[in-house]
CSV table of C-alpha atoms in Angstrom, one decimal:
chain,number,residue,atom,x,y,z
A,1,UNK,CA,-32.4,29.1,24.4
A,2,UNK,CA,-29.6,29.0,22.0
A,3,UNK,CA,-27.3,27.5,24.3
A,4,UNK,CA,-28.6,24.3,24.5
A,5,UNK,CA,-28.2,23.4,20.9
A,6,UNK,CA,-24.5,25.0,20.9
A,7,UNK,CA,-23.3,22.9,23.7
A,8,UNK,CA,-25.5,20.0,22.1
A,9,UNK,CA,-23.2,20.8,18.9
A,10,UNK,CA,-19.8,21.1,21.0
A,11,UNK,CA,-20.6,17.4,22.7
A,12,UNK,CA,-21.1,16.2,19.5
A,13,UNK,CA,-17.7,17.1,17.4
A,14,UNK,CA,-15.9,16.1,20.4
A,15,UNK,CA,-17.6,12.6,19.9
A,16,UNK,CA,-17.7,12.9,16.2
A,17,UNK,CA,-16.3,9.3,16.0
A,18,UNK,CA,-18.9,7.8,17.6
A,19,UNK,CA,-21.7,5.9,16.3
A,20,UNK,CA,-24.6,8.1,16.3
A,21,UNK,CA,-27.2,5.6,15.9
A,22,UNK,CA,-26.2,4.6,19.1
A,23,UNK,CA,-24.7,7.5,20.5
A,24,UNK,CA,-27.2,9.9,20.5
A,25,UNK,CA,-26.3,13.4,21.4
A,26,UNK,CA,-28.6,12.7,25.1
A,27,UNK,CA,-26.5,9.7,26.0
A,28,UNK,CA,-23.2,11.8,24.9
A,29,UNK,CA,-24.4,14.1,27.3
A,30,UNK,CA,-25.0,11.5,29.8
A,31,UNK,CA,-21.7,10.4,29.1
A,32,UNK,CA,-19.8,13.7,29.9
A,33,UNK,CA,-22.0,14.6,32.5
A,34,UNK,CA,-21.4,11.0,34.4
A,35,UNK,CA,-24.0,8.4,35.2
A,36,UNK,CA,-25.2,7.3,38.4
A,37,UNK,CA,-22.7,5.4,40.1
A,38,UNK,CA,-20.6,5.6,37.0
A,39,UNK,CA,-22.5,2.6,35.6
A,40,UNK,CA,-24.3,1.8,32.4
A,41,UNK,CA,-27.2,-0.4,32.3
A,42,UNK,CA,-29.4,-1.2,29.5
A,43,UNK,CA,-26.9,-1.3,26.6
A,44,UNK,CA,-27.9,-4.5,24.8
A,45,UNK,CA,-30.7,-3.2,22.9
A,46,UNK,CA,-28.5,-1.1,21.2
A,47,UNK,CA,-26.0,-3.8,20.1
A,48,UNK,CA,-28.4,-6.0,18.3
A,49,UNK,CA,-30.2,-2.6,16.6
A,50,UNK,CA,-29.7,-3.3,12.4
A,51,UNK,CA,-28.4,0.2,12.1
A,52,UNK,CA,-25.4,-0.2,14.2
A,53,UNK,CA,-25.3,-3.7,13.0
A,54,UNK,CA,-25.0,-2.2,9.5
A,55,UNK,CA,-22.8,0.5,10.4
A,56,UNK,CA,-20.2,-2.4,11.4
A,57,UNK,CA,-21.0,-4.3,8.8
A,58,UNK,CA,-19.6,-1.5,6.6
A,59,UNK,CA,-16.4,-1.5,8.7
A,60,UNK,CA,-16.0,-5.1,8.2
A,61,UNK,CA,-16.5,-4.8,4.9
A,62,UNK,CA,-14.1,-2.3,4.2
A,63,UNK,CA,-11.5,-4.3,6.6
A,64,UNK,CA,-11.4,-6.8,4.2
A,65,UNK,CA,-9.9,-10.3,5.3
A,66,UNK,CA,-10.8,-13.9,4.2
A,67,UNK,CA,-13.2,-16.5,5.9
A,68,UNK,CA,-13.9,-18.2,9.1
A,69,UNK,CA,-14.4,-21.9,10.3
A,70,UNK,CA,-17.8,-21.2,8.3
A,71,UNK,CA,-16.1,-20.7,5.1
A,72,UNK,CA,-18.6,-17.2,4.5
A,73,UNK,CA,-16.7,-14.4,2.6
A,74,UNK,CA,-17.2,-11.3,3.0
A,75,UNK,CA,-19.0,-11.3,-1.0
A,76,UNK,CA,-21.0,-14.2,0.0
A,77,UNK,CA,-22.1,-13.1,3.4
A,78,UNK,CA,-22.9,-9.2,0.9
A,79,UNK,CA,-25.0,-11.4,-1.1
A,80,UNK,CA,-27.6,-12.1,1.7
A,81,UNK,CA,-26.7,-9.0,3.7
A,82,UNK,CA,-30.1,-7.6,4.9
A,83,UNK,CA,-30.9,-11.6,5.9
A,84,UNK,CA,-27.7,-11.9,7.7
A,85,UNK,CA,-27.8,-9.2,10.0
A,86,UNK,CA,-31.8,-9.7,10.8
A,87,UNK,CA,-30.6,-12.7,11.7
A,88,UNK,CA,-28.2,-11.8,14.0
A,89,UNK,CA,-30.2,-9.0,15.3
A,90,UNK,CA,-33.0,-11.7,16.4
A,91,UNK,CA,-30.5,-14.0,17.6
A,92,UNK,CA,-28.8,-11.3,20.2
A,93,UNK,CA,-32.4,-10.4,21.1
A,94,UNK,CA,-33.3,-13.6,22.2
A,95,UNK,CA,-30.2,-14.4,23.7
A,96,UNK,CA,-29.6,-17.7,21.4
A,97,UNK,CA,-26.3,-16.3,19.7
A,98,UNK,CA,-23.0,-18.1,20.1
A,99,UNK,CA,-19.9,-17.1,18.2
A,100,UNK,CA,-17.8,-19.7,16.1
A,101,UNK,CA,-14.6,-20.8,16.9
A,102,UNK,CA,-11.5,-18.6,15.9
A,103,UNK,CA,-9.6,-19.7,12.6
A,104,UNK,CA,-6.3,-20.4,13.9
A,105,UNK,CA,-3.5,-19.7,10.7
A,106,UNK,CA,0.4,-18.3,11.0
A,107,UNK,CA,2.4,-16.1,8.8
A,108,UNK,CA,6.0,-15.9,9.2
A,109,UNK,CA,7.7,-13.4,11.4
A,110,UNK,CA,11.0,-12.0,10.0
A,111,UNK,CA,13.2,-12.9,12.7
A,112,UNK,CA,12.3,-16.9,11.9
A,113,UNK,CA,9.3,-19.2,13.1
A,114,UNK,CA,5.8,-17.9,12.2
A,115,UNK,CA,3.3,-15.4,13.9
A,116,UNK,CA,-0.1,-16.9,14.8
A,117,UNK,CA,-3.3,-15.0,13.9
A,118,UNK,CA,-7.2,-15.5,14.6
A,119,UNK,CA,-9.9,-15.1,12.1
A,120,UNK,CA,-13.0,-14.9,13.7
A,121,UNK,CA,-16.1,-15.5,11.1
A,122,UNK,CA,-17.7,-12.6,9.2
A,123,UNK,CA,-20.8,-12.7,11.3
A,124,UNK,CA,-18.8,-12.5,14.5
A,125,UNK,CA,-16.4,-9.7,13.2
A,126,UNK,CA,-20.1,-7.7,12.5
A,127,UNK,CA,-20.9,-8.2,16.6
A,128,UNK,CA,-17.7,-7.6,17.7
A,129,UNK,CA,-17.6,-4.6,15.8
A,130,UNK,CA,-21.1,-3.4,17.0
A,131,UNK,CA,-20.5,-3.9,20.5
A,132,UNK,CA,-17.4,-2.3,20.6
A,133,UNK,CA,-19.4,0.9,18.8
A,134,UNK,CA,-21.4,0.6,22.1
A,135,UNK,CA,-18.9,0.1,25.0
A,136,UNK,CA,-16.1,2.1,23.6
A,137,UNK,CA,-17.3,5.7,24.6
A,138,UNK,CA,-17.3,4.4,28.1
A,139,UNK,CA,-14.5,3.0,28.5
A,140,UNK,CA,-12.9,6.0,26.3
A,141,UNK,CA,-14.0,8.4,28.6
A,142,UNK,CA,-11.4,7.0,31.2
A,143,UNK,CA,-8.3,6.3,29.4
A,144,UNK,CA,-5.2,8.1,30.2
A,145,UNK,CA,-3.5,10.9,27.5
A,146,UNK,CA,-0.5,8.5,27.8
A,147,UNK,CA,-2.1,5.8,26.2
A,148,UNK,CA,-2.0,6.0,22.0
A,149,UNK,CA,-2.8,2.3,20.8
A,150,UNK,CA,-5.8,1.6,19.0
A,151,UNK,CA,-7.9,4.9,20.1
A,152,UNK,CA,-9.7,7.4,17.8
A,153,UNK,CA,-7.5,10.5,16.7
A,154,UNK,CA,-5.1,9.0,18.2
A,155,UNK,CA,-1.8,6.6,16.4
A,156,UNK,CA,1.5,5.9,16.2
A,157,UNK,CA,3.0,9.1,15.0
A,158,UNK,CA,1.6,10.7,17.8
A,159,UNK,CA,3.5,8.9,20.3
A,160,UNK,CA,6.5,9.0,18.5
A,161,UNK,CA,6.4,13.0,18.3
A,162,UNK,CA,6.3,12.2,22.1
A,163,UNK,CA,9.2,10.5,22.4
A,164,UNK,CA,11.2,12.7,20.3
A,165,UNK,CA,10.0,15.8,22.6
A,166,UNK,CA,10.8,14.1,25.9
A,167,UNK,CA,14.5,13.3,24.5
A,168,UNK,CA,14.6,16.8,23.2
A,169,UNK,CA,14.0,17.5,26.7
A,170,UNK,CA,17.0,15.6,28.6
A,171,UNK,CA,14.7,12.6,29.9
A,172,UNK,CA,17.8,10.3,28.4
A,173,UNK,CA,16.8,7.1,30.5
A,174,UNK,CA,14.2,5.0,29.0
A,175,UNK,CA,12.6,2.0,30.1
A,176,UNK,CA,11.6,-0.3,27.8
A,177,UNK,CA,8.9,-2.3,28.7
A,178,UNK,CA,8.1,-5.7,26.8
A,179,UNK,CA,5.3,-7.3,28.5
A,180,UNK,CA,5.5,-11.5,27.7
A,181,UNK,CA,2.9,-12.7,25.3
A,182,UNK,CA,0.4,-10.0,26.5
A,183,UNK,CA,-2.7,-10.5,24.2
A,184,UNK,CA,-2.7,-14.3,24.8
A,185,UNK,CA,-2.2,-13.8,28.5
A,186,UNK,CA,-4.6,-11.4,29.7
A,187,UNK,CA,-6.4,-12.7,33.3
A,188,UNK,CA,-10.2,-13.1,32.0
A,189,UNK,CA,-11.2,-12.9,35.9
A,190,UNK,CA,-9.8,-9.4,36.5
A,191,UNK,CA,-10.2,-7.8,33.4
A,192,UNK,CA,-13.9,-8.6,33.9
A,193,UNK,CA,-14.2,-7.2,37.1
A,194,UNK,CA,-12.6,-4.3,35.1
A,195,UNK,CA,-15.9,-4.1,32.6
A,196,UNK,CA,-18.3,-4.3,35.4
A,197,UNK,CA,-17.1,-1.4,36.9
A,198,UNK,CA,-18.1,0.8,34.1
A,199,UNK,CA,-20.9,-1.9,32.7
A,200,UNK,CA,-23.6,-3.4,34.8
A,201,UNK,CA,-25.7,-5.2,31.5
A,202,UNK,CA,-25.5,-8.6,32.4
A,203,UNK,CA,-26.3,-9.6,28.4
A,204,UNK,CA,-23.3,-7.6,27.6
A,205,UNK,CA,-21.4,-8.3,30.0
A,206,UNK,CA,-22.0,-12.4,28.8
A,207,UNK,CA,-21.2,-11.3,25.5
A,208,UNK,CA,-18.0,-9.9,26.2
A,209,UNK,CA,-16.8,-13.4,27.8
A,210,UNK,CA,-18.3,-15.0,25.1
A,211,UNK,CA,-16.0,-13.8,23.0
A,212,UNK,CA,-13.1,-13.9,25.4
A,213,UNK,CA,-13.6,-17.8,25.7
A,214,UNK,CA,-13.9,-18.6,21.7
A,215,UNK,CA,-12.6,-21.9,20.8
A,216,UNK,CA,-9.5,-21.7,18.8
A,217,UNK,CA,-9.7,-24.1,15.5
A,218,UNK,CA,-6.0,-25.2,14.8
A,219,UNK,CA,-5.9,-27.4,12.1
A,220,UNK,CA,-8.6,-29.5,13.2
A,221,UNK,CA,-8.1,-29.4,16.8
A,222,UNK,CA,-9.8,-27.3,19.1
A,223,UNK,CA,-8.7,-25.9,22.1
A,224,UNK,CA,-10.7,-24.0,24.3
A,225,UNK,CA,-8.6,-20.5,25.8
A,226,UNK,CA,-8.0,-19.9,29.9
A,227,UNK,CA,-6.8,-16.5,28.9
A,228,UNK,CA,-6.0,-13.6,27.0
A,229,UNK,CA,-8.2,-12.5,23.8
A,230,UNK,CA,-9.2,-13.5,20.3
A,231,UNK,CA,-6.2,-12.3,18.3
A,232,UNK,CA,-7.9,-10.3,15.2
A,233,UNK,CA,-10.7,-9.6,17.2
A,234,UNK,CA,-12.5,-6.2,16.6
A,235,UNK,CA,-12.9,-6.3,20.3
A,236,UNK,CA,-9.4,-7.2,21.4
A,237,UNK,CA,-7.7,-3.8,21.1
A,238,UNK,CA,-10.3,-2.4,23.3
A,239,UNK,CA,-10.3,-5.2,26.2
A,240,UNK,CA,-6.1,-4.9,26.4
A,241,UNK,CA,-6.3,-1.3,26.7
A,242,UNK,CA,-9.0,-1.3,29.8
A,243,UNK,CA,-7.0,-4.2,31.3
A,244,UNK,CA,-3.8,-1.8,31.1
A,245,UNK,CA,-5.5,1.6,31.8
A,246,UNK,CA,-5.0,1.2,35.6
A,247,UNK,CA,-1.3,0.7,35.2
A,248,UNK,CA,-1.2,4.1,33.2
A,249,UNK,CA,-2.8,6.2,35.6
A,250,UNK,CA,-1.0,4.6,38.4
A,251,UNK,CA,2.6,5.8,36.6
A,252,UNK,CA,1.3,9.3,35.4
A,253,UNK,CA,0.2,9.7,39.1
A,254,UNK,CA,3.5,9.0,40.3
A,255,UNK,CA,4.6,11.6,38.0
A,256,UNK,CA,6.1,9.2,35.3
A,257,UNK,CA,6.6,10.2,31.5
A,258,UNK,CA,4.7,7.1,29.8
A,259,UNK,CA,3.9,6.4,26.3
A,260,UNK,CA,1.9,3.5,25.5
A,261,UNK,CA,1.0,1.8,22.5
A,262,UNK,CA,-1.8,-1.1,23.1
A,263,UNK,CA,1.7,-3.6,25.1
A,264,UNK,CA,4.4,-1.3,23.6
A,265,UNK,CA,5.5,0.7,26.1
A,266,UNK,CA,8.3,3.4,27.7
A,267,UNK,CA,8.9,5.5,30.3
A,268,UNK,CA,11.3,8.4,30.0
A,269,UNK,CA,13.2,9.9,32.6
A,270,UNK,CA,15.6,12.4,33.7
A,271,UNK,CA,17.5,10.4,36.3
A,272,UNK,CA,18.7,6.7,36.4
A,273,UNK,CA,17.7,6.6,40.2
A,274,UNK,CA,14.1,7.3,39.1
A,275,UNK,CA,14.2,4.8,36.0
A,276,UNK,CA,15.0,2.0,38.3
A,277,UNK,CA,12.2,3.0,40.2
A,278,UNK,CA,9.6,3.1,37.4
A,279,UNK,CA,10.8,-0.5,36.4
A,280,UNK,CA,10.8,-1.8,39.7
A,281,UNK,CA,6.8,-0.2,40.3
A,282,UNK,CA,5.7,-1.8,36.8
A,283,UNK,CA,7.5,-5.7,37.4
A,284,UNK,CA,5.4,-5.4,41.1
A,285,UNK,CA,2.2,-4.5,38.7
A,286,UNK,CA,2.2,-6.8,36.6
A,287,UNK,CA,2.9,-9.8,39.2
A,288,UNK,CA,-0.3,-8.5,40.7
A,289,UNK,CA,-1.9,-8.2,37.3
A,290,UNK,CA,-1.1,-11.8,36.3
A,291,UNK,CA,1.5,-10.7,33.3
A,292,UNK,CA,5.0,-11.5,33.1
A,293,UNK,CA,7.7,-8.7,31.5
A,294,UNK,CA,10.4,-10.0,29.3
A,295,UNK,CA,13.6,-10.5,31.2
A,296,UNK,CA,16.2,-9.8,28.8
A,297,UNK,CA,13.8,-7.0,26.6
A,298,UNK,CA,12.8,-5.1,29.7
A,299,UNK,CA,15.5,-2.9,30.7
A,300,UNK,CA,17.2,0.9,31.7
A,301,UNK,CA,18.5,2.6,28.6
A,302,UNK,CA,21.2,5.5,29.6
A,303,UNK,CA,20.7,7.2,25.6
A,304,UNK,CA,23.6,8.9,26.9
A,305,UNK,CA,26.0,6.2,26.3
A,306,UNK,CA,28.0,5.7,23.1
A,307,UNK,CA,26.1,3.4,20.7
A,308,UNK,CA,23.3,3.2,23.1
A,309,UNK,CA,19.6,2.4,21.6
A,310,UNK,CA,16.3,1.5,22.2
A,311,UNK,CA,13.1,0.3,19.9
A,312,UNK,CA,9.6,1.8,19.7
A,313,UNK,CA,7.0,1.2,16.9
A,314,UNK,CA,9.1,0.0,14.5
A,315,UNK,CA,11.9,2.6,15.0
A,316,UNK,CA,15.2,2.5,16.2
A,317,UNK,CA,16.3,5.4,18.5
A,318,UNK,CA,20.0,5.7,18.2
A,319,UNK,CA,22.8,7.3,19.4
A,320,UNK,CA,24.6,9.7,17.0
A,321,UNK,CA,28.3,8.8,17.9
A,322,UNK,CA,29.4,12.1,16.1
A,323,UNK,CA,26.8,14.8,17.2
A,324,UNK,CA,25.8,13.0,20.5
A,325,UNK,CA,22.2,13.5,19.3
A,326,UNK,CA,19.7,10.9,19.2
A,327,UNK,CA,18.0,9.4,15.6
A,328,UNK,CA,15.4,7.9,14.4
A,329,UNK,CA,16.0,4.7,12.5
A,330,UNK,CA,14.0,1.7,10.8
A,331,UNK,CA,14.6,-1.2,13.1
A,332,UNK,CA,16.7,-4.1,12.2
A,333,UNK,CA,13.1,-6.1,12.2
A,334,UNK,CA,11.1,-3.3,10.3
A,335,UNK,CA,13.7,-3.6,7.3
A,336,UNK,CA,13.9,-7.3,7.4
A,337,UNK,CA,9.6,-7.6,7.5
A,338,UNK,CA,9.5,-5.0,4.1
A,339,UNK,CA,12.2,-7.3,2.7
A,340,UNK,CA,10.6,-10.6,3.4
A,341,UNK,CA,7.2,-8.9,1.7
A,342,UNK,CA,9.6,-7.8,-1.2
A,343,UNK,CA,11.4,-11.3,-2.0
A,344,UNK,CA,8.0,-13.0,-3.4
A,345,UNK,CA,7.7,-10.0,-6.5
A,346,UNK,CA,11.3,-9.6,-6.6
A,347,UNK,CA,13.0,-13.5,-7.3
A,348,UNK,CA,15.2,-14.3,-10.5
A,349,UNK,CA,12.8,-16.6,-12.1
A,350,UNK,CA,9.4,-14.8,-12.5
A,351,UNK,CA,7.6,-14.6,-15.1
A,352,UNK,CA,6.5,-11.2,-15.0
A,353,UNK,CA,7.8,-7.9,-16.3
A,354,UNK,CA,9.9,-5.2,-14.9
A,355,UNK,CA,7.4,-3.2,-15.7
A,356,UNK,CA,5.2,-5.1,-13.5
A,357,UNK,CA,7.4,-6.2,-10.7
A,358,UNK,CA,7.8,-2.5,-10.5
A,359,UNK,CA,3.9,-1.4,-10.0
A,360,UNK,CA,3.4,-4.3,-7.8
A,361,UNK,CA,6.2,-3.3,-5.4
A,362,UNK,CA,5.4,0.3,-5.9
A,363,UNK,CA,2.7,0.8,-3.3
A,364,UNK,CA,5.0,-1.5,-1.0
A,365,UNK,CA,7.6,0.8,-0.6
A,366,UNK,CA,5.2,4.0,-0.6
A,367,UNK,CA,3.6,2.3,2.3
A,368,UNK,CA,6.8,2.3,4.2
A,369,UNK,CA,8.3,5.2,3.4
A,370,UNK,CA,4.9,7.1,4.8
A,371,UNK,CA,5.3,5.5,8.1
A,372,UNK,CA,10.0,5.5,8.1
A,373,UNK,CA,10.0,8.9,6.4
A,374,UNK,CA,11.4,10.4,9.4
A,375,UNK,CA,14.5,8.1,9.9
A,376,UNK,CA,17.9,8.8,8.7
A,377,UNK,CA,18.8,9.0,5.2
A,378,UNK,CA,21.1,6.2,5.2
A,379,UNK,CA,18.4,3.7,5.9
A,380,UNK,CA,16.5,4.8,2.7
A,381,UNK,CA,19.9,4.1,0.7
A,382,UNK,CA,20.8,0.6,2.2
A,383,UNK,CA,16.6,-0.5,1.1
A,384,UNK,CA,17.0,0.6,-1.8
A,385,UNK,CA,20.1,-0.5,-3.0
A,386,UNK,CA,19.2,-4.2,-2.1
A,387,UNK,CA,15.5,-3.5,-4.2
A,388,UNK,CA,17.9,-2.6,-7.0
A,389,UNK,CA,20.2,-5.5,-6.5
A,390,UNK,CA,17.3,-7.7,-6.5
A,391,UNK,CA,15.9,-6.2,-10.1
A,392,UNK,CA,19.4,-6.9,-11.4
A,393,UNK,CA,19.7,-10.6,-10.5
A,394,UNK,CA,16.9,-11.2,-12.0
A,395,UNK,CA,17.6,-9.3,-15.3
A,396,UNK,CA,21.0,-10.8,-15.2
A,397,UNK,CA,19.6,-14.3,-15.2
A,398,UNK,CA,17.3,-13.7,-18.0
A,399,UNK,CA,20.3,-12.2,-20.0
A,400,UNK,CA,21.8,-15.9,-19.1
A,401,UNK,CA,24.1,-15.1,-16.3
A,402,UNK,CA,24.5,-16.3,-13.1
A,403,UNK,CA,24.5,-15.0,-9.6
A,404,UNK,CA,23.1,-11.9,-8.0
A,405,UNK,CA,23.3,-8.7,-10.0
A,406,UNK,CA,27.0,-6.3,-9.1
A,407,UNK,CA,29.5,-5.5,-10.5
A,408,UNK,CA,29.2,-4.8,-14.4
A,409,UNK,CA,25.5,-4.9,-13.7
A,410,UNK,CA,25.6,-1.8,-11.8
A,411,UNK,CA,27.1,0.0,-15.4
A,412,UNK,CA,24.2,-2.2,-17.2
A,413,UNK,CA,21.4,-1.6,-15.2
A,414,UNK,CA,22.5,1.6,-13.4
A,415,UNK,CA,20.2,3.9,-11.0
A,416,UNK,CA,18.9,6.3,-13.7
A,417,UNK,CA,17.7,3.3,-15.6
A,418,UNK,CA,15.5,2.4,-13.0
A,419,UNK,CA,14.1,5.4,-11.9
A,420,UNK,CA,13.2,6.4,-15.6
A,421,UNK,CA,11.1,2.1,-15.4
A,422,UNK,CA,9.2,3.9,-12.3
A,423,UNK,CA,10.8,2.4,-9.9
A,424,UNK,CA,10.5,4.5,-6.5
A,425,UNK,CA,13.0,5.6,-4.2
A,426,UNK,CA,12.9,5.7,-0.9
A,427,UNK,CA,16.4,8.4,-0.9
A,428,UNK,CA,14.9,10.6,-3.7
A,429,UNK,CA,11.7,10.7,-2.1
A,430,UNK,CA,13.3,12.0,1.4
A,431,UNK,CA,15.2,14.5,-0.6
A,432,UNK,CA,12.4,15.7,-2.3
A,433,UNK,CA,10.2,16.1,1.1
A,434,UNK,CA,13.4,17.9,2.7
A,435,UNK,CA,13.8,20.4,-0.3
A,436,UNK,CA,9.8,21.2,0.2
A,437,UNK,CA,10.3,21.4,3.9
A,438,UNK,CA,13.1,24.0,3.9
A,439,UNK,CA,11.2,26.1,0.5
C-alpha cells in the first residue's frame, strides 16, 4: 500500500513546477501514463478556476511591467484584485471574454534603429499566464532535451555548458542558424494544427487563436496580425517552442548535435560534409514550415580556422590564435547593449553624485558579470576601463575642463580611487572568483 503514495510523491517532484491547483497529482499521473489518443479534453474549466487565476496573477505581479491600451497598472488593477479576476473568471465561463489589443512601443537596439515590443493589458497577461499553467505540461511532456529556451529547469547556461562540451569534443563545425523575424512570422494555420494534436478543447483551443490574432495598437493605428505571436506574451515562448519542436526531433533523429534556444540555434559537428548536410535539411524545413533563414547569418563555421567565430546567447566563441583553443567572449552586441544602458547614469552633466552614479550602475554591472563571468579576462578590462573613463569625464567637467577624462586624469582619478567610491569591477571580481575556484 505504501507504493502508491511513493510513486504519487516521485510524479510529483518531477512536476514540482507545475501548478498544483491545476495539476493535481491524478492528472500528473494521467500525464506520464498518456491519455487516450494522446489528447486532452476538458481543460477550460481549469483556466478560468480563481486559484490558478490567482496563482498567475502573482506571476504577473512579480513580472512587473507598465500598462496596456487600458491604461490599468499593475497597483491599480491590486487595488480591485479579488473583483478583477471574478470577473475574468465569469467572463471565460461564459465564453464573453476578448483580449485587448497589444500596446505597440520600441526601445532601441544597440546596433541602431529600435526593437519593437508588445504590452498586452494586465488582465490579459493574468489569462495568458493561467492558460499557459494549464497547456504547458502537455506540451512539456514532448519537447526534445535539445531544446533550452524558455522551459522549467532549464536556461541559458545550460546550453552553453553544451556547447563548450561538444567543442571540447572535436565537433569544430557549427551551424549557425538565424531563423528571419521568427516570432512575428510564425504560420497561425500550422502551428494550430500543432495544438490540436495534443489539445482537443475547442474553448481552448479559441482562446489560444484569440490571442494569436490580437490587434496591435501602434500609435493609434491598429493593425490586425496574419502571423506570428504577441511579442511580450506570457504565451508566446510556449507557442514558438511547439511550432519548432518537430524540427528538433527531426535533427536529433538524424543524429545531429542541436542546441536550441526558443530561434537561437546550432548544430555542432564533426565533419564539414555532414554540416552542409544539417544546413541543407533545416533551409528544406523551414520552406515547408513557412519561415525564412537569414542568408548572410546562417552559415558553416570550420572553428578550426584562424580567427574563426561564431555567436550564441550573447557570447562570442572565438578562436585562440595562440593556443588553437576556442573562448568564450561577450559579443560585440552584448558589450555595446550594457554600454547603451550605462551612457544615461554615466554623462558629464548630471546632477547626481559619484556616490550615486555608482549605486545606480552597481547592480548593472553585477547583472552582467553573473551572466559574462565565464568570458575572457580581457573583456572584463576593456568594460571597465570605458566605465572608468566615463566617471572621469564627468568629474573632469565639473572640475571645469573639457573633453573626456585621460591622460592626467588617469593620475587624478586613478583605479584605487574608484574602487575605494564602490565602484565594482568586472576584472577584480573574475580574479576573485578564479582565486576561490582553484582554493
Amino acid at each position: 500500500m505504501a507504493q502508491a503514495p511513493k510513486q504519487s510523491e516521485d510524479i510529483r517532484s518531477r512536476w514540482s513546477w507545475t501548478e498544483p491547483s491545476v495539476w493535481t497529482d491524478r492528472m500528473l499521473t494521467a500525464l506520464e501514463a498518456g491519455v487516450k489518443g494522446d489528447k486532452w479534453f476538458s481543460l477550460i474549466d481549469k483556466v478560468w478556476r480563481m486559484e490558478n487565476l490567482k496563482a498567475s496573477w502573482a506571476k504577473v505581479e512579480s513580472n512587473g511591467g507598465s500598462a496596456g491600451v487600458d491604461n490599468i497598472s499593475l497597483s491599480r488593477f491590486e487595488q480591485q484584485l479579488e473583483q478583477e479576476l471574478t470577473l475574468l473568471s465569469q467572463r471565460l465561463q461564459a465564453g464573453s471574454y476578448q483580449p485587448h489589443a497589444v500596446k505597440r512601443v520600441y526601445i532601441p537596439k544597440s546596433g541602431g534603429g529600435q526593437r519593437p515590443l508588445g504590452i498586452p493589458a494586465i488582465c490579459d497577461r493574468v489569462v495568458q499566464g493561467a492558460l499557459r499553467q494549464v497547456i504547458e505540461p502537455i506540451f512539456e511532456k514532448t519537447f526534445s532535451p535539445c531544446s533550452y529556451g524558455f522551459r522549467p529547469g532549464r536556461g541559458c547556461k545550460d546550453a552553453l555548458r553544451e556547447v563548450d562540451r561538444l567543442l571540447k569534443v572535436k565537433h569544430d563545425y557549427v551551424v549557425e542558424v538565424d531563423i528571419q523575424g521568427y516570432f512575428d512570422n510564425i504560420p497561425h494555420r500550422p502551428l494550430m494544427e500543432q495544438v490540436k494534436e495534443r489539445i482537443s478543447d475547442s474553448r481552448i483551443l479559441t482562446l489560444i487563436e484569440q490571442f494569436l490574432q490580437q490587434p496591435v495598437m501602434d500609435e493609434g493605428q491598429q493593425a490586425h496580425p496574419v502571423s506570428g505571436t504577441p511579442q511580450g506574451g506570457l504565451i508566446s515562448p510556449l507557442l514558438a517552442n511547439i511550432y519548432l519542436n518537430p524540427l528538433d526531433h527531426l535533427l536529433t533523429r538524424q543524429g545531429y548535435s542541436v542546441i536550441r534556444y526558443a530561434d537561437d540555434m546550432v548544430v555542432l559537428c564533426q565533419e564539414a560534409q555532414t554540416a552542409h548536410r544539417v544546413m541543407e535539411s533545416i533551409g528544406d524545413w523551414m520552406r515547408q514550415a513557412g519561415l525564412d533563414l537569414h542568408p548572410e547569418k546562417t552559415r558553416v563555421v570550420d572553428m578550426r580556422q584562424e580567427g574563426a567565430w561564431f555567436d550564441f546567447l550573447g557570447y562570442r566563441f572565438k578562436q585562440n590564435r595562440r593556443s588553437g583553443k576556442i573562448d568564450r567572449w561577450p559579443r560585440p552586441k552584448s558589450v555595446a547593449k550594457l554600454k547603451e544602458r550605462l551612457r544615461p547614469y554615466t554623462r558629464r552633466s548630471n546632477g547626481h553624485s559619484l556616490h550615486q552614479i555608482i549605486t545606480r550602475i552597481g547592480p548593472v554591472l553585477k547583472g552582467w558579470y553573473e551572466y559574462f563571468k565565464h568570458a575572457r579576462p580581457g573583456a572584463f578590462q576593456s568594460v571597465d576601463g570605458w566605465v572608468r573613463m566615463r566617471l572621469r569625464s564627468m568629474l573632469r567637467k565639473r572640475a571645469g575642463r573639457c573633453g573626456r577624462g585621460r591622460g592626467l586624469d588617469n593620475q587624478r582619478w586613478p583605479n584605487i580611487f574608484f574602487a575605494e567610491q564602490g565602484l565594482f569591477s568586472l576584472e577584480t571580481a573574475h580574479v576573485l572568483e578564479c582565486q576561490s575556484v582553484y582554493r
